[in-house]
GROMACS .gro file of C-alpha atoms in nm:
model
  445
    1MET     CA    1   4.034   1.295  -1.675
    2LYS     CA    2   3.843   1.106  -1.406
    3ALA     CA    3   3.556   1.359  -1.412
    4CYS     CA    4   3.541   1.329  -1.790
    5CYS     CA    5   3.518   0.949  -1.769
    6GLU     CA    6   3.243   0.971  -1.507
    7GLN     CA    7   3.047   1.211  -1.727
    8GLU     CA    8   3.084   0.976  -2.027
    9ASN     CA    9   2.970   0.682  -1.815
   10ARG     CA   10   2.661   0.872  -1.699
   11ALA     CA   11   2.580   0.969  -2.059
   12LEU     CA   12   2.622   0.607  -2.168
   13LYS     CA   13   2.395   0.482  -1.888
   14THR     CA   14   2.133   0.741  -1.982
   15GLN     CA   15   2.146   0.637  -2.347
   16MET     CA   16   2.122   0.268  -2.258
   17ALA     CA   17   1.822   0.331  -2.030
   18HIS     CA   18   1.649   0.515  -2.315
   19LEU     CA   19   1.720   0.232  -2.560
   20ARG     CA   20   1.591  -0.033  -2.319
   21ALA     CA   21   1.252   0.141  -2.306
   22ARG     CA   22   1.211   0.198  -2.681
   23ASP     CA   23   1.128  -0.012  -2.984
   24PRO     CA   24   1.425   0.030  -3.222
   25LEU     CA   25   1.212   0.036  -3.540
   26THR     CA   26   0.938   0.283  -3.449
   27GLY     CA   27   1.079   0.477  -3.154
   28LEU     CA   28   0.762   0.408  -2.955
   29TYR     CA   29   0.782   0.246  -2.614
   30ASN     CA   30   0.849  -0.128  -2.624
   31ARG     CA   31   0.635  -0.402  -2.476
   32GLN     CA   32   0.823  -0.432  -2.146
   33HIS     CA   33   0.813  -0.061  -2.067
   34PHE     CA   34   0.448  -0.030  -2.171
   35MET     CA   35   0.348  -0.316  -1.942
   36ARG     CA   36   0.523  -0.142  -1.652
   37LEU     CA   37   0.331   0.178  -1.725
   38LEU     CA   38   0.005  -0.017  -1.752
   39LYS     CA   39   0.067  -0.191  -1.421
   40ALA     CA   40   0.140   0.141  -1.252
   41GLU     CA   41  -0.176   0.295  -1.399
   42LEU     CA   42  -0.390   0.008  -1.272
   43GLU     CA   43  -0.264   0.089  -0.922
   44THR     CA   44  -0.338   0.462  -0.958
   45GLU     CA   45  -0.672   0.608  -0.852
   46ARG     CA   46  -0.830   0.863  -1.090
   47PRO     CA   47  -1.196   0.903  -0.984
   48ALA     CA   48  -1.276   1.173  -1.243
   49LEU     CA   49  -1.126   0.999  -1.545
   50VAL     CA   50  -1.179   0.676  -1.735
   51LYS     CA   51  -0.881   0.469  -1.840
   52ALA     CA   52  -0.872   0.249  -2.147
   53LEU     CA   53  -0.632   0.009  -2.313
   54LEU     CA   54  -0.635  -0.002  -2.696
   55TYR     CA   55  -0.504  -0.301  -2.892
   56ILE     CA   56  -0.436  -0.201  -3.256
   57ARG     CA   57  -0.355  -0.415  -3.561
   58PRO     CA   58  -0.349  -0.330  -3.932
   59ASP     CA   59  -0.591  -0.552  -4.124
   60GLN     CA   60  -0.452  -0.825  -4.353
   61PHE     CA   61  -0.096  -0.720  -4.281
   62SER     CA   62   0.037  -1.069  -4.357
   63SER     CA   63  -0.055  -1.025  -4.724
   64ILE     CA   64   0.132  -0.692  -4.733
   65ASP     CA   65   0.434  -0.856  -4.573
   66THR     CA   66   0.427  -1.143  -4.823
   67ARG     CA   67   0.382  -0.916  -5.122
   68TYR     CA   68   0.641  -0.647  -5.043
   69GLY     CA   69   0.889  -0.820  -4.810
   70PRO     CA   70   1.016  -0.738  -4.462
   71GLU     CA   71   1.200  -0.416  -4.543
   72ASP     CA   72   0.900  -0.240  -4.696
   73SER     CA   73   0.672  -0.389  -4.431
   74ASP     CA   74   0.892  -0.237  -4.161
   75ALA     CA   75   0.874   0.099  -4.337
   76LEU     CA   76   0.494   0.072  -4.334
   77LEU     CA   77   0.491  -0.014  -3.963
   78LYS     CA   78   0.708   0.289  -3.896
   79ARG     CA   79   0.460   0.512  -4.082
   80LEU     CA   80   0.170   0.362  -3.887
   81ALA     CA   81   0.357   0.426  -3.563
   82GLU     CA   82   0.399   0.792  -3.659
   83GLU     CA   83   0.025   0.826  -3.722
   84ILE     CA   84  -0.064   0.649  -3.397
   85GLU     CA   85   0.172   0.875  -3.202
   86LYS     CA   86   0.010   1.181  -3.363
   87SER     CA   87  -0.323   1.068  -3.217
   88CYS     CA   88  -0.180   1.081  -2.864
   89ASP     CA   89  -0.234   1.373  -2.631
   90ARG     CA   90  -0.049   1.430  -2.305
   91ASN     CA   91  -0.276   1.176  -2.132
   92SER     CA   92  -0.192   0.895  -2.376
   93VAL     CA   93   0.102   0.659  -2.413
   94ALA     CA   94   0.171   0.454  -2.728
   95ALA     CA   95   0.383   0.143  -2.776
   96ARG     CA   96   0.476  -0.111  -3.037
   97PHE     CA   97   0.374  -0.420  -2.847
   98GLY     CA   98   0.539  -0.660  -3.091
   99GLY     CA   99   0.522  -0.754  -3.459
  100ASN     CA  100   0.238  -0.555  -3.615
  101VAL     CA  101   0.059  -0.490  -3.285
  102PHE     CA  102   0.042  -0.145  -3.127
  103THR     CA  103  -0.107  -0.052  -2.790
  104LEU     CA  104  -0.232   0.273  -2.644
  105LEU     CA  105  -0.303   0.366  -2.283
  106VAL     CA  106  -0.561   0.646  -2.284
  107LEU     CA  107  -0.712   0.868  -2.014
  108SER     CA  108  -1.025   1.064  -2.097
  109SER     CA  109  -1.338   1.210  -1.943
  110THR     CA  110  -1.576   0.941  -2.073
  111MET     CA  111  -1.567   0.614  -2.264
  112ASP     CA  112  -1.765   0.784  -2.540
  113ASP     CA  113  -1.469   1.019  -2.586
  114VAL     CA  114  -1.232   0.721  -2.600
  115MET     CA  115  -1.443   0.547  -2.864
  116ALA     CA  116  -1.467   0.868  -3.067
  117ARG     CA  117  -1.088   0.898  -3.064
  118CYS     CA  118  -1.058   0.538  -3.180
  119GLN     CA  119  -1.287   0.608  -3.473
  120GLN     CA  120  -1.090   0.923  -3.559
  121LEU     CA  121  -0.771   0.716  -3.573
  122ILE     CA  122  -0.936   0.454  -3.796
  123ASP     CA  123  -1.068   0.725  -4.028
  124ALA     CA  124  -0.732   0.905  -4.042
  125ILE     CA  125  -0.544   0.588  -4.139
  126GLY     CA  126  -0.812   0.489  -4.390
  127LYS     CA  127  -0.771   0.820  -4.576
  128LYS     CA  128  -0.394   0.793  -4.613
  129VAL     CA  129  -0.213   0.630  -4.903
  130PHE     CA  130   0.091   0.423  -4.811
  131SER     CA  131   0.356   0.323  -5.062
  132PRO     CA  132   0.540   0.002  -4.970
  133GLY     CA  133   0.763  -0.103  -5.257
  134GLY     CA  134   0.673   0.221  -5.435
  135GLN     CA  135   0.315   0.104  -5.494
  136ALA     CA  136   0.012   0.286  -5.355
  137THR     CA  137  -0.164   0.082  -5.086
  138LEU     CA  138  -0.457   0.152  -4.856
  139VAL     CA  139  -0.437   0.029  -4.497
  140THR     CA  140  -0.716  -0.017  -4.245
  141LEU     CA  141  -0.702  -0.080  -3.872
  142SER     CA  142  -0.891  -0.295  -3.624
  143LEU     CA  143  -0.904  -0.165  -3.267
  144GLY     CA  144  -0.993  -0.357  -2.953
  145VAL     CA  145  -1.075  -0.147  -2.648
  146VAL     CA  146  -1.113  -0.236  -2.282
  147GLU     CA  147  -1.200   0.008  -2.006
  148LEU     CA  148  -0.964  -0.035  -1.711
  149ARG     CA  149  -1.242  -0.059  -1.456
  150SER     CA  150  -1.241  -0.205  -1.106
  151GLY     CA  151  -1.297  -0.565  -1.215
  152ILE     CA  152  -0.967  -0.559  -1.406
  153ASP     CA  153  -0.696  -0.585  -1.143
  154ASN     CA  154  -0.389  -0.684  -1.343
  155SER     CA  155  -0.220  -0.588  -1.668
  156ASN     CA  156  -0.232  -0.938  -1.820
  157ARG     CA  157  -0.610  -0.956  -1.787
  158ALA     CA  158  -0.647  -0.608  -1.937
  159PHE     CA  159  -0.430  -0.707  -2.231
  160LEU     CA  160  -0.621  -1.032  -2.295
  161LEU     CA  161  -0.957  -0.851  -2.294
  162ALA     CA  162  -0.830  -0.586  -2.536
  163GLN     CA  163  -0.684  -0.857  -2.760
  164ALA     CA  164  -1.016  -1.046  -2.762
  165ALA     CA  165  -1.201  -0.727  -2.856
  166ASN     CA  166  -0.954  -0.673  -3.140
  167GLN     CA  167  -1.012  -1.026  -3.266
  168GLN     CA  168  -1.386  -0.957  -3.266
  169ALA     CA  169  -1.333  -0.638  -3.468
  170ARG     CA  170  -1.131  -0.831  -3.725
  171ALA     CA  171  -1.390  -1.111  -3.736
  172ASN     CA  172  -1.654  -0.848  -3.811
  173GLY     CA  173  -1.461  -0.742  -4.121
  174GLY     CA  174  -1.197  -0.508  -3.980
  175ASN     CA  175  -1.165  -0.132  -4.024
  176GLN     CA  176  -1.360  -0.080  -3.701
  177VAL     CA  177  -1.337  -0.052  -3.325
  178CYS     CA  178  -1.484  -0.305  -3.084
  179LEU     CA  179  -1.536  -0.263  -2.708
  180ASP     CA  180  -1.478  -0.580  -2.506
  181GLN     CA  181  -1.794  -0.780  -2.448
  182ALA     CA  182  -1.706  -0.887  -2.096
  183GLU     CA  183  -1.805  -0.547  -1.956
  184ALA     CA  184  -2.161  -0.637  -1.853
  185GLU     CA  185  -2.051  -0.967  -1.700
  186ASP     CA  186  -1.764  -0.798  -1.522
  187ALA     CA  187  -1.992  -0.526  -1.384
  188GLU     CA  188  -2.223  -0.788  -1.231
  189ALA     CA  189  -1.929  -0.986  -1.097
  190ALA     CA  190  -1.772  -0.668  -0.958
  191GLN     CA  191  -2.092  -0.589  -0.769
  192ASP     CA  192  -2.083  -0.931  -0.606
  193GLN     CA  193  -1.713  -0.893  -0.538
  194ASP     CA  194  -1.770  -0.553  -0.375
  195GLY     CA  195  -1.971  -0.719  -0.101
  196VAL     CA  196  -1.681  -0.954  -0.028
  197TRP     CA  197  -1.428  -0.671  -0.023
  198LEU     CA  198  -1.638  -0.449   0.203
  199LYS     CA  199  -1.658  -0.725   0.464
  200ARG     CA  200  -1.281  -0.773   0.448
  201ILE     CA  201  -1.216  -0.398   0.471
  202ARG     CA  202  -1.443  -0.351   0.773
  203ARG     CA  203  -1.272  -0.643   0.943
  204ALA     CA  204  -0.929  -0.499   0.857
  205ILE     CA  205  -1.023  -0.165   1.015
  206GLN     CA  206  -1.144  -0.338   1.331
  207ARG     CA  207  -0.844  -0.574   1.357
  208ASP     CA  208  -0.566  -0.343   1.234
  209GLN     CA  209  -0.498  -0.558   0.930
  210PHE     CA  210  -0.383  -0.265   0.721
  211GLN     CA  211  -0.014  -0.188   0.674
  212LEU     CA  212   0.171   0.126   0.572
  213VAL     CA  213   0.467   0.101   0.335
  214TYR     CA  214   0.700   0.384   0.242
  215GLN     CA  215   0.863   0.492  -0.083
  216PRO     CA  216   1.139   0.754  -0.058
  217ILE     CA  217   1.111   1.085  -0.242
  218ALA     CA  218   1.459   1.193  -0.349
  219CYS     CA  219   1.562   1.558  -0.361
  220LEU     CA  220   1.762   1.664  -0.668
  221GLY     CA  221   1.909   1.959  -0.481
  222GLU     CA  222   2.028   2.009  -0.128
  223ASP     CA  223   1.759   1.910   0.121
  224ALA     CA  224   1.796   1.723   0.449
  225ASN     CA  225   1.428   1.622   0.469
  226ASN     CA  226   1.365   1.247   0.471
  227CYS     CA  227   1.052   1.257   0.252
  228GLN     CA  228   0.839   0.942   0.221
  229ASP     CA  229   0.534   0.867   0.009
  230VAL     CA  230   0.301   0.659   0.228
  231LEU     CA  231   0.120   0.370   0.059
  232LEU     CA  232  -0.145   0.138   0.196
  233ARG     CA  233  -0.157  -0.241   0.190
  234LEU     CA  234  -0.425  -0.479   0.316
  235GLN     CA  235  -0.295  -0.786   0.494
  236SER     CA  236  -0.475  -1.106   0.396
  237ASP     CA  237  -0.533  -1.385   0.646
  238GLY     CA  238  -0.243  -1.568   0.480
  239GLY     CA  239  -0.007  -1.273   0.530
  240GLU     CA  240  -0.020  -1.151   0.169
  241ALA     CA  241   0.010  -0.775   0.116
  242ILE     CA  242  -0.277  -0.670  -0.114
  243ALA     CA  243  -0.224  -0.354  -0.325
  244PRO     CA  244  -0.481  -0.070  -0.295
  245GLY     CA  245  -0.588  -0.099  -0.658
  246GLU     CA  246  -0.763  -0.424  -0.568
  247PHE     CA  247  -0.973  -0.308  -0.272
  248LEU     CA  248  -0.999   0.074  -0.276
  249PRO     CA  249  -1.247   0.092  -0.568
  250ALA     CA  250  -1.488  -0.123  -0.366
  251ALA     CA  251  -1.422   0.093  -0.059
  252GLU     CA  252  -1.506   0.407  -0.258
  253ARG     CA  253  -1.832   0.260  -0.386
  254GLY     CA  254  -1.917   0.131  -0.039
  255GLY     CA  255  -1.851   0.464   0.137
  256LEU     CA  256  -1.561   0.336   0.349
  257MET     CA  257  -1.290   0.577   0.234
  258PRO     CA  258  -1.329   0.819   0.531
  259GLU     CA  259  -1.274   0.530   0.773
  260ILE     CA  260  -0.970   0.407   0.579
  261ASP     CA  261  -0.823   0.757   0.555
  262ARG     CA  262  -0.859   0.805   0.930
  263TRP     CA  263  -0.686   0.473   0.995
  264VAL     CA  264  -0.399   0.576   0.767
  265ILE     CA  265  -0.366   0.920   0.925
  266GLY     CA  266  -0.371   0.778   1.278
  267ALA     CA  267  -0.107   0.517   1.192
  268ALA     CA  268   0.108   0.780   1.018
  269PHE     CA  269   0.086   1.014   1.319
  270ALA     CA  270   0.204   0.732   1.544
  271LYS     CA  271   0.490   0.642   1.306
  272SER     CA  272   0.598   1.004   1.275
  273ALA     CA  273   0.598   1.051   1.654
  274GLN     CA  274   0.806   0.736   1.692
  275ARG     CA  275   1.061   0.861   1.439
  276GLU     CA  276   1.088   1.197   1.615
  277ASN     CA  277   1.142   1.028   1.953
  278GLU     CA  278   1.425   0.831   1.791
  279SER     CA  279   1.571   1.155   1.646
  280LYS     CA  280   1.507   1.018   1.295
  281PRO     CA  281   1.234   1.252   1.167
  282ALA     CA  282   1.063   1.187   0.836
  283GLN     CA  283   0.815   1.391   0.632
  284LEU     CA  284   0.520   1.166   0.544
  285PHE     CA  285   0.295   1.224   0.241
  286LEU     CA  286  -0.057   1.086   0.297
  287ARG     CA  287  -0.329   1.047   0.033
  288LEU     CA  288  -0.670   1.193   0.112
  289SER     CA  289  -0.984   1.082  -0.072
  290GLU     CA  290  -1.257   1.310  -0.202
  291ALA     CA  291  -1.505   1.146   0.036
  292THR     CA  292  -1.289   1.255   0.331
  293LEU     CA  293  -1.247   1.604   0.187
  294LEU     CA  294  -1.628   1.631   0.180
  295ASP     CA  295  -1.674   1.483   0.529
  296ASP     CA  296  -1.816   1.757   0.754
  297GLN     CA  297  -1.662   1.596   1.065
  298PHE     CA  298  -1.312   1.544   0.927
  299GLU     CA  299  -1.153   1.880   1.009
  300ALA     CA  300  -1.259   1.859   1.374
  301TRP     CA  301  -1.130   1.501   1.391
  302LEU     CA  302  -0.799   1.602   1.230
  303ALA     CA  303  -0.746   1.899   1.463
  304HIS     CA  304  -0.809   1.683   1.769
  305HIS     CA  305  -0.580   1.396   1.666
  306TYR     CA  306  -0.301   1.618   1.535
  307GLY     CA  307  -0.306   1.818   1.857
  308ASP     CA  308  -0.271   1.497   2.060
  309SER     CA  309   0.019   1.376   1.845
  310ARG     CA  310   0.240   1.682   1.917
  311LEU     CA  311   0.428   1.650   1.588
  312VAL     CA  312   0.674   1.908   1.458
  313ASP     CA  313   0.570   2.137   1.174
  314ASN     CA  314   0.552   1.986   0.823
  315ALA     CA  315   0.592   1.630   0.952
  316ILE     CA  316   0.269   1.545   0.766
  317ILE     CA  317   0.173   1.645   0.411
  318LEU     CA  318  -0.180   1.565   0.291
  319GLN     CA  319  -0.203   1.477  -0.080
  320ILE     CA  320  -0.521   1.573  -0.267
  321ASN     CA  321  -0.585   1.442  -0.618
  322GLU     CA  322  -0.594   1.728  -0.869
  323ASP     CA  323  -0.939   1.628  -0.999
  324ASP     CA  324  -1.079   1.626  -0.644
  325ALA     CA  325  -0.917   1.962  -0.574
  326ALA     CA  326  -1.062   2.119  -0.888
  327ARG     CA  327  -1.413   2.007  -0.796
  328ASN     CA  328  -1.391   2.113  -0.431
  329VAL     CA  329  -1.182   2.430  -0.416
  330GLY     CA  330  -1.387   2.573  -0.128
  331ARG     CA  331  -1.346   2.262   0.084
  332LEU     CA  332  -0.977   2.242   0.002
  333ARG     CA  333  -0.924   2.606   0.099
  334SER     CA  334  -1.087   2.540   0.436
  335LEU     CA  335  -0.869   2.232   0.491
  336SER     CA  336  -0.561   2.428   0.381
  337ASP     CA  337  -0.634   2.699   0.640
  338LEU     CA  338  -0.662   2.432   0.909
  339CYS     CA  339  -0.340   2.262   0.799
  340GLN     CA  340  -0.153   2.592   0.809
  341ALA     CA  341  -0.276   2.650   1.164
  342LEU     CA  342  -0.176   2.299   1.271
  343GLY     CA  343   0.162   2.300   1.098
  344MET     CA  344   0.073   2.047   0.829
  345GLY     CA  345   0.119   2.082   0.454
  346ILE     CA  346  -0.098   2.033   0.145
  347ALA     CA  347   0.020   1.879  -0.183
  348ILE     CA  348  -0.171   1.833  -0.509
  349SER     CA  349  -0.103   1.496  -0.672
  350HIS     CA  350  -0.157   1.395  -1.038
  351PHE     CA  351  -0.083   1.758  -1.115
  352GLY     CA  352  -0.077   1.882  -1.474
  353VAL     CA  353  -0.376   1.693  -1.617
  354ALA     CA  354  -0.661   1.937  -1.545
  355PRO     CA  355  -0.677   2.247  -1.768
  356ASN     CA  356  -0.713   2.472  -1.460
  357CYS     CA  357  -0.418   2.326  -1.267
  358MET     CA  358  -0.238   2.662  -1.250
  359GLN     CA  359  -0.541   2.828  -1.091
  360ILE     CA  360  -0.540   2.570  -0.811
  361MET     CA  361  -0.176   2.652  -0.737
  362GLU     CA  362  -0.261   3.024  -0.723
  363LEU     CA  363  -0.573   2.982  -0.505
  364ILE     CA  364  -0.444   2.734  -0.246
  365PRO     CA  365  -0.119   2.769  -0.047
  366LEU     CA  366   0.063   2.447  -0.137
  367SER     CA  367   0.368   2.276   0.009
  368TYR     CA  368   0.429   2.066  -0.305
  369VAL     CA  369   0.282   1.972  -0.642
  370ILE     CA  370   0.331   1.616  -0.766
  371ILE     CA  371   0.340   1.587  -1.144
  372ASP     CA  372   0.122   1.311  -1.284
  373GLY     CA  373   0.324   1.005  -1.386
  374LEU     CA  374   0.141   0.958  -1.715
  375PHE     CA  375   0.211   1.322  -1.801
  376LEU     CA  376   0.580   1.227  -1.793
  377GLY     CA  377   0.521   0.928  -2.021
  378ASN     CA  378   0.697   1.070  -2.327
  379LEU     CA  379   0.960   1.332  -2.251
  380ASN     CA  380   1.072   1.318  -2.615
  381ASP     CA  381   0.755   1.503  -2.711
  382GLU     CA  382   0.848   1.873  -2.744
  383GLU     CA  383   0.496   1.996  -2.665
  384ARG     CA  384   0.473   1.782  -2.353
  385LEU     CA  385   0.816   1.893  -2.237
  386LYS     CA  386   0.721   2.258  -2.291
  387GLN     CA  387   0.405   2.213  -2.084
  388LEU     CA  388   0.612   2.058  -1.808
  389GLU     CA  389   0.860   2.347  -1.819
  390ILE     CA  390   0.570   2.594  -1.784
  391ILE     CA  391   0.440   2.408  -1.478
  392VAL     CA  392   0.785   2.408  -1.318
  393SER     CA  393   0.834   2.777  -1.396
  394ASN     CA  394   0.495   2.876  -1.250
  395ALA     CA  395   0.554   2.662  -0.942
  396ARG     CA  396   0.891   2.829  -0.886
  397GLU     CA  397   0.723   3.172  -0.906
  398GLN     CA  398   0.477   3.055  -0.639
  399GLY     CA  399   0.757   2.907  -0.429
  400VAL     CA  400   0.612   2.557  -0.458
  401PRO     CA  401   0.856   2.262  -0.494
  402VAL     CA  402   0.774   2.015  -0.775
  403ILE     CA  403   0.786   1.636  -0.740
  404ALA     CA  404   0.790   1.410  -1.046
  405SER     CA  405   0.628   1.070  -0.985
  406GLN     CA  406   0.673   0.727  -1.147
  407VAL     CA  407   1.029   0.805  -1.262
  408GLU     CA  408   1.187   0.484  -1.386
  409ASN     CA  409   1.519   0.544  -1.560
  410ALA     CA  410   1.830   0.759  -1.574
  411ARG     CA  411   1.729   0.933  -1.896
  412GLU     CA  412   1.401   1.058  -1.749
  413LEU     CA  413   1.591   1.166  -1.439
  414ALA     CA  414   1.842   1.367  -1.642
  415VAL     CA  415   1.567   1.547  -1.838
  416LEU     CA  416   1.372   1.628  -1.521
  417CYS     CA  417   1.683   1.761  -1.351
  418SER     CA  418   1.762   1.983  -1.652
  419ILE     CA  419   1.422   2.158  -1.637
  420GLY     CA  420   1.436   2.222  -1.264
  421ILE     CA  421   1.230   1.945  -1.103
  422ASP     CA  422   1.299   1.952  -0.728
  423TYR     CA  423   1.217   1.593  -0.624
  424VAL     CA  424   1.158   1.255  -0.789
  425LEU     CA  425   0.954   0.957  -0.680
  426GLY     CA  426   0.961   0.613  -0.838
  427TYR     CA  427   1.141   0.285  -0.867
  428ILE     CA  428   1.460   0.460  -0.975
  429VAL     CA  429   1.481   0.584  -0.615
  430GLN     CA  430   1.362   0.274  -0.429
  431GLU     CA  431   1.075   0.027  -0.416
  432PRO     CA  432   0.818   0.069  -0.135
  433ASP     CA  433   0.926  -0.089   0.193
  434ALA     CA  434   0.772  -0.153   0.533
  435GLU     CA  435   1.053   0.043   0.702
  436ILE     CA  436   1.154   0.407   0.659
  437PRO     CA  437   1.524   0.452   0.575
  438ASP     CA  438   1.720   0.643   0.837
  439GLU     CA  439   1.871   0.876   0.578
  440ALA     CA  440   1.707   1.093   0.314
  441ALA     CA  441   1.717   0.945  -0.037
  442ASP     CA  442   1.993   1.081  -0.257
  443LEU     CA  443   2.035   1.051  -0.633
  444ALA     CA  444   2.355   1.144  -0.806
  445ILE     CA  445   2.296   1.309  -1.144
   0.00000   0.00000   0.00000
């Protein structure tokens, strides 16, 4: 009886978590959940992709609402939501932001591709006949688009720019897409801001003003490893911890990523050695930039410093972004050979986005693959879930454990567990912290 009650309670919690993330009318994500996803995406580095926020409104909807009433208007919004969701691929997330406003978070290869997709959505809606109140009605859309570039460092600013672009599209007559006009001004301002950031970053390297924080990676099976995702913060003069999304883009453009990566690796080696001396070992996952992967001196530097650190095998796992790995397979293979010799591991992060992701797993001996958080954005989608199951199946054949990142709620956790995901990373486990927990993270399913 007790086990039955516990199972019912877990099912109820899972259902409640799902409902909290969804808009009850359309089934799309709601505003709160979408803003969390947007915030997380702004903090995620994707050098090979552009990211865009779309703000979508049907034109002259107030007249439709007045003419047909709330019930038929809701039915129309539900139909629009279905069409918007159809336009999403696995790198897109849709939400009903509120009222008659929809939002889309899109990843693509270029902004031209994003704008083309916007126009395709406008054309698709314009060709359909809707029937509120049983009367044929044509509906058009206005889309505002903002590229989530380096000058946009928070979700509220991104939303306001996309909203302003949407207002411009409507002012121009509607039934069109408008890219935010602040882009040129922001680009110039960002260039000036880069100079400020580069000075601060150089000073931080010299004065040890960086800080490592740790987010536990929980095993869904039986594993004693205390796995920790290592994140970087920049300490301001006032003691504020600045997130990497604010300063790393400038560091990339200014060529400082190899220096930052070496600082992180050195600090992580020291932390790992300290934990081992205290008999509290932890496996640390460290991000490695493409600039460092291409640095001719890095492998010699790594071999020297790892040899001095005298760490146990697999204490350090180097994470390589999937896009960087796909572009530099030869370099990655060389680094992988070195890591195997040293007793370090290699993981591919943001896994599942590139079309050749399976080939990377076959060509490079990997310790882990980390599924891209946006890829997990809609586990209700049967096609997306099937793709995820294929990745997990192929990884199991290769003997590579799979980590799911940016997991937020019990429902996502239950689905991931059911398809064989080995580890999860996200706020459902724990928020990042300056200290490493003494025990490995554990999640009861």
